[in-house]
Short mmCIF file of C-alpha atoms in Angstrom, two decimals:
data_model
loop_
_atom_site.label_atom_id
_atom_site.label_comp_id
_atom_site.label_asym_id
_atom_site.label_seq_id
_atom_site.Cartn_x
_atom_site.Cartn_y
_atom_site.Cartn_z
CA MET A 231 -7.87 -40.47 14.56
CA ILE A 232 -11.23 -42.12 13.81
CA GLY A 233 -11.37 -43.60 10.33
CA LEU A 234 -7.60 -43.80 9.82
CA SER A 235 -5.81 -47.13 9.37
CA ALA A 236 -3.17 -48.17 11.90
CA LYS A 237 -0.45 -47.66 9.29
CA LYS A 238 -1.62 -44.11 8.52
CA VAL A 239 -1.81 -43.31 12.23
CA VAL A 240 1.78 -44.44 12.73
CA CYS A 241 2.97 -42.44 9.73
CA LEU A 242 1.11 -39.32 10.87
CA PHE A 243 2.55 -39.62 14.36
CA ALA A 244 6.06 -40.04 12.95
CA PHE A 245 5.61 -36.95 10.78
CA ILE A 246 4.42 -34.82 13.73
CA LEU A 247 7.27 -36.07 15.91
CA SER A 248 9.79 -35.30 13.18
CA ALA A 249 8.39 -31.80 12.66
CA CYS A 250 8.57 -31.03 16.36
CA PHE A 251 12.22 -32.06 16.59
CA SER A 252 13.07 -30.05 13.47
CA LEU A 253 11.75 -26.78 14.93
CA PRO A 254 14.55 -24.40 15.93
CA THR A 255 15.14 -24.02 19.65
CA VAL A 256 15.24 -20.63 21.34
CA ALA A 257 19.03 -20.89 21.45
CA GLU A 258 19.09 -21.49 17.70
CA LYS A 259 16.79 -18.56 17.00
CA HIS A 260 18.91 -16.20 19.07
CA SER A 261 22.50 -17.22 18.49
CA LYS A 262 25.08 -16.51 21.14
CA LYS A 263 26.92 -14.67 18.40
CA GLU A 264 24.05 -12.19 17.90
CA ILE A 265 24.06 -9.07 20.05
CA ILE A 266 20.80 -7.14 20.36
CA LEU A 267 21.48 -3.48 21.15
CA VAL A 268 18.68 -1.16 22.21
CA SER A 269 18.85 2.61 22.53
CA GLU A 270 16.96 5.84 22.36
CA ALA A 271 17.24 7.24 18.81
CA TRP A 272 19.86 10.02 18.80
CA GLU A 273 20.77 11.87 15.61
CA ASP A 274 24.03 10.68 14.05
CA ALA A 275 24.63 8.40 17.04
CA THR A 276 21.89 5.77 17.19
CA GLU A 277 19.62 6.24 14.19
CA LYS A 278 16.49 4.14 13.68
CA ASP A 279 18.02 2.55 10.56
CA GLY A 280 20.96 1.24 12.58
CA SER A 281 23.46 3.88 11.47
CA GLY A 282 25.29 6.32 13.72
CA LEU A 283 28.56 6.71 15.63
CA TYR A 284 27.58 4.71 18.71
CA PHE A 285 26.23 1.75 16.78
CA GLU A 286 29.30 1.81 14.53
CA ILE A 287 31.63 1.74 17.53
CA MET A 288 29.88 -1.38 18.81
CA ARG A 289 30.17 -3.00 15.39
CA ARG A 290 33.91 -2.28 15.25
CA VAL A 291 34.27 -3.81 18.71
CA PHE A 292 32.34 -7.05 18.15
CA GLU A 293 31.94 -7.88 14.45
CA PRO A 294 35.62 -8.80 13.82
CA LEU A 295 35.13 -11.53 16.44
CA GLY A 296 32.24 -13.07 14.52
CA TYR A 297 29.36 -11.36 16.31
CA SER A 298 26.44 -9.81 14.45
CA ILE A 299 24.79 -6.64 15.75
CA LYS A 300 21.03 -6.10 15.70
CA THR A 301 19.83 -2.62 16.68
CA ILE A 302 16.48 -1.49 18.10
CA THR A 303 15.45 2.07 19.02
CA THR A 304 12.84 2.98 21.62
CA THR A 305 12.61 5.30 24.64
CA TYR A 306 15.52 5.47 27.05
CA SER A 307 13.52 4.12 30.00
CA ARG A 308 12.28 1.16 27.96
CA SER A 309 15.81 0.47 26.72
CA VAL A 310 16.92 0.13 30.32
CA TYR A 311 13.95 -2.08 31.21
CA LEU A 312 14.58 -4.46 28.30
CA VAL A 313 18.16 -5.04 29.43
CA GLN A 314 17.33 -5.25 33.13
CA THR A 315 14.78 -7.97 32.32
CA LYS A 316 17.36 -9.72 30.10
CA LYS A 317 15.29 -9.43 26.93
CA MET A 318 18.12 -7.51 25.19
CA ASP A 319 21.89 -7.79 25.50
CA ALA A 320 22.87 -4.15 26.02
CA PHE A 321 21.60 -0.57 25.92
CA LEU A 322 23.60 2.53 25.08
CA GLY A 323 24.06 5.91 26.68
CA SER A 324 24.07 5.19 30.43
CA TYR A 325 25.96 7.08 33.10
CA ILE A 326 28.19 4.90 35.29
CA ASP A 327 26.23 2.91 37.89
CA GLU A 328 23.10 4.83 36.93
CA GLN A 329 20.94 1.71 36.71
CA GLU A 330 20.57 -1.38 38.87
CA LYS A 331 20.71 -4.98 37.57
CA VAL A 332 23.05 -3.89 34.77
CA LEU A 333 26.74 -4.66 34.14
CA TYR A 334 28.98 -1.64 33.45
CA PRO A 335 32.35 -1.82 31.69
CA TYR A 336 35.50 0.16 32.45
CA TRP A 337 35.53 2.15 29.19
CA HIS A 338 33.05 4.85 28.24
CA PHE A 339 32.42 5.47 24.52
CA ASP A 340 31.47 9.15 24.74
CA ALA A 341 30.70 11.93 27.21
CA GLU A 342 27.93 14.46 27.05
CA GLN A 343 27.79 18.04 28.21
CA VAL A 344 24.76 18.36 30.45
CA SER A 345 23.23 21.82 30.28
CA ALA A 346 20.51 23.78 32.02
CA VAL A 347 17.88 25.63 29.96
CA TYR A 348 15.96 28.43 31.63
CA LYS A 349 14.47 31.88 31.04
CA ALA A 350 16.33 35.01 32.07
CA SER A 351 13.10 36.34 33.58
CA VAL A 352 13.09 33.38 35.97
CA ILE A 353 16.84 33.17 36.66
CA PRO A 354 18.45 36.58 36.02
CA ALA A 355 21.98 35.40 36.87
CA TRP A 356 23.36 31.86 36.59
CA GLU A 357 25.72 31.02 39.47
CA GLY A 358 26.50 27.39 38.80
CA GLU A 359 24.86 24.30 40.21
CA THR A 360 23.73 26.10 43.38
CA THR A 361 21.34 28.15 41.22
CA LEU A 362 19.08 25.07 41.18
CA LYS A 363 18.54 25.13 44.95
CA GLY A 364 14.85 25.01 45.83
CA ARG A 365 13.75 25.31 42.20
CA THR A 366 11.62 22.99 40.09
CA VAL A 367 13.98 21.14 37.77
CA GLY A 368 12.97 18.72 35.04
CA TRP A 369 14.51 16.17 32.70
CA VAL A 370 13.40 13.34 30.45
CA LYS A 371 12.20 10.38 32.49
CA GLY A 372 14.95 7.91 33.32
CA TYR A 373 17.94 10.26 33.20
CA ASP A 374 18.23 10.74 37.00
CA TYR A 375 20.55 13.75 36.95
CA ASN A 376 19.94 14.22 40.68
CA ASP A 377 22.37 11.35 41.32
CA TYR A 378 25.20 13.61 40.10
CA ILE A 379 24.16 16.92 41.66
CA GLU A 380 24.53 17.71 45.36
CA THR A 381 22.19 20.72 45.39
CA LYS A 382 18.65 19.92 46.53
CA PHE A 383 15.70 20.89 44.32
CA ASN A 384 12.23 19.74 43.30
CA ILE A 385 12.23 17.09 40.56
CA HIS A 386 9.70 16.93 37.75
CA GLU A 387 10.32 14.26 35.09
CA VAL A 388 8.90 14.86 31.61
CA LYS A 389 8.04 12.54 28.74
CA SER A 390 10.04 14.37 26.09
CA ARG A 391 12.34 17.33 25.48
CA ARG A 392 9.51 19.08 23.66
CA GLN A 393 7.31 18.81 26.73
CA GLY A 394 10.15 19.97 29.00
CA LEU A 395 11.02 23.03 26.92
CA SER A 396 7.35 23.95 26.59
CA MET A 397 7.01 23.79 30.38
CA VAL A 398 10.03 26.06 30.82
CA TYR A 399 8.53 28.48 28.28
CA SER A 400 5.20 28.55 30.13
CA ASP A 401 6.91 28.92 33.55
CA ARG A 402 5.77 25.50 34.78
CA LEU A 403 9.43 24.44 35.08
CA ASP A 404 12.24 26.67 36.26
CA VAL A 405 14.96 24.64 34.54
CA LEU A 406 15.24 21.73 32.11
CA LEU A 407 18.42 19.60 32.21
CA ASP A 408 19.58 17.63 29.18
CA ALA A 409 22.53 16.96 26.89
CA ARG A 410 23.50 20.22 25.20
CA ALA A 411 23.59 18.65 21.73
CA GLU A 412 20.09 17.22 22.16
CA LEU A 413 18.74 20.56 23.34
CA GLU A 414 20.24 22.41 20.37
CA GLU A 415 18.70 19.85 17.99
CA GLU A 416 15.34 20.35 19.66
CA PHE A 417 15.57 24.14 19.30
CA ALA A 418 16.44 23.64 15.62
CA LEU A 419 12.93 22.22 15.09
CA GLY A 420 11.68 25.78 15.40
CA TYR A 421 8.56 25.44 17.54
CA LEU A 422 10.17 27.70 20.18
CA LYS A 423 12.49 30.68 19.69
CA ARG A 424 16.03 29.88 20.82
CA ASP A 425 16.77 33.47 21.83
CA GLU A 426 14.01 33.38 24.46
CA PHE A 427 16.05 30.90 26.51
CA GLU A 428 19.39 30.87 28.30
CA MET A 429 21.66 27.83 28.48
CA ALA A 430 24.49 27.01 30.91
CA ASN A 431 26.66 23.92 31.21
CA ILE A 432 26.38 21.99 34.46
CA MET A 433 28.75 19.02 34.04
CA ASP A 434 30.20 16.43 31.68
CA LEU A 435 29.00 12.84 32.14
CA LYS A 436 30.65 9.82 30.54
CA LEU A 437 28.42 7.48 28.55
CA TYR A 438 28.66 3.69 28.79
CA PRO A 439 26.95 0.63 27.38
CA GLY A 440 24.94 -1.25 29.99
CA PHE A 441 25.09 -5.03 29.56
CA ALA A 442 22.50 -7.55 30.72
CA ASP A 443 23.41 -9.26 34.00
CA THR A 444 23.79 -12.69 32.40
CA GLU A 445 26.65 -15.03 31.59
CA LYS A 446 26.58 -13.72 28.03
CA GLY A 447 26.52 -10.13 29.30
CA GLN A 448 29.59 -10.76 31.43
CA GLU A 449 31.46 -12.09 28.41
CA LEU A 450 30.33 -9.19 26.22
CA ARG A 451 31.50 -6.69 28.85
CA ARG A 452 34.94 -8.35 29.00
CA ILE A 453 35.26 -8.32 25.20
CA TYR A 454 34.06 -4.72 24.98
CA ASP A 455 36.70 -3.44 27.42
CA GLU A 456 39.53 -5.33 25.73
CA ARG A 457 38.55 -4.44 22.17
CA PHE A 458 37.61 -0.81 22.87
CA GLU A 459 40.97 -0.12 24.49
CA GLU A 460 42.72 -1.78 21.56
CA LEU A 461 40.78 0.32 19.02
CA LEU A 462 41.36 3.47 21.04
CA ASN A 463 45.11 2.92 21.19
CA LYS A 464 45.25 2.21 17.46
CA GLY A 465 43.45 5.47 16.71
CA GLU A 466 40.38 3.79 15.20
CA ILE A 467 37.95 5.37 17.68
CA LYS A 468 39.38 8.81 16.88
CA ARG A 469 38.99 8.13 13.17
CA LEU A 470 35.34 7.23 13.70
CA TYR A 471 34.78 10.46 15.65
CA ASP A 472 36.39 12.41 12.81
CA GLU A 473 34.31 10.56 10.22
CA TYR A 474 31.11 11.56 12.00
CA GLU A 475 32.45 15.09 12.62
CA TRP A 476 31.84 14.73 16.35
CA GLU A 477 32.55 17.96 18.22
CA TYR A 478 34.02 16.45 21.38
CA PHE A 479 36.52 13.59 21.73
CA PRO A 480 36.39 12.59 25.43
CA PHE A 481 39.64 10.61 25.61
CA SER A 482 43.21 11.57 26.47
CA VAL A 483 44.76 8.36 25.16
CA ASN A 484 47.42 8.94 22.52
CA PRO A 485 46.99 6.51 19.63
CA SER A 486 49.99 4.31 18.93
CA PRO A 487 51.80 4.87 15.62
#
């Protein structure tokens, strides 16, 4: 402050103090009415531009109540981490109780058919889940399919479906497990011939949002269950599934007239 008059010093101090108090707080930057959703990018479900069935379901649930939805796409494992560490409000596409430090609702929003991909030269005859016994079985890191399968086998997590399918092709994996729709989309890319592989369904797993274990997350979970059931009974969830031409509608609820 050398060289400044006392009056100028006081004015400068007042200006700095005023500027500091005018800066938005963290709470103001991230309104309680903003929900940050994070997910792996899945075609027609959670697209990078924020479109897709799953994101739209969450908008229909929360936006009529004054919430705004912000979407972010990244890897599945990072999605989980960001919610577990309370940096994001919710991630999409989790199996029930799959992850720790996450709040699960009652209602699922979809269910996926989990399939096994293998070569007939490695497994001549598929005999159900027991076929995996003692084999080397892979899946994309973070999916933890072993929690839903009683048969014991060797686990090898992979970074991507492309890596997993390539390892099956080169006989470094006996089987790759993944959602059937995702596997078919991967085959459609054309870097491997679909007819060189066999595919068999293992199970159906319901998909849930996982909410951050915070006071806000508890409230969002409560709202989600109430609103989703309401939309389901009114037939709005079914209409969304039809709009996106979804193959499988995993609900037995009859919409009210």
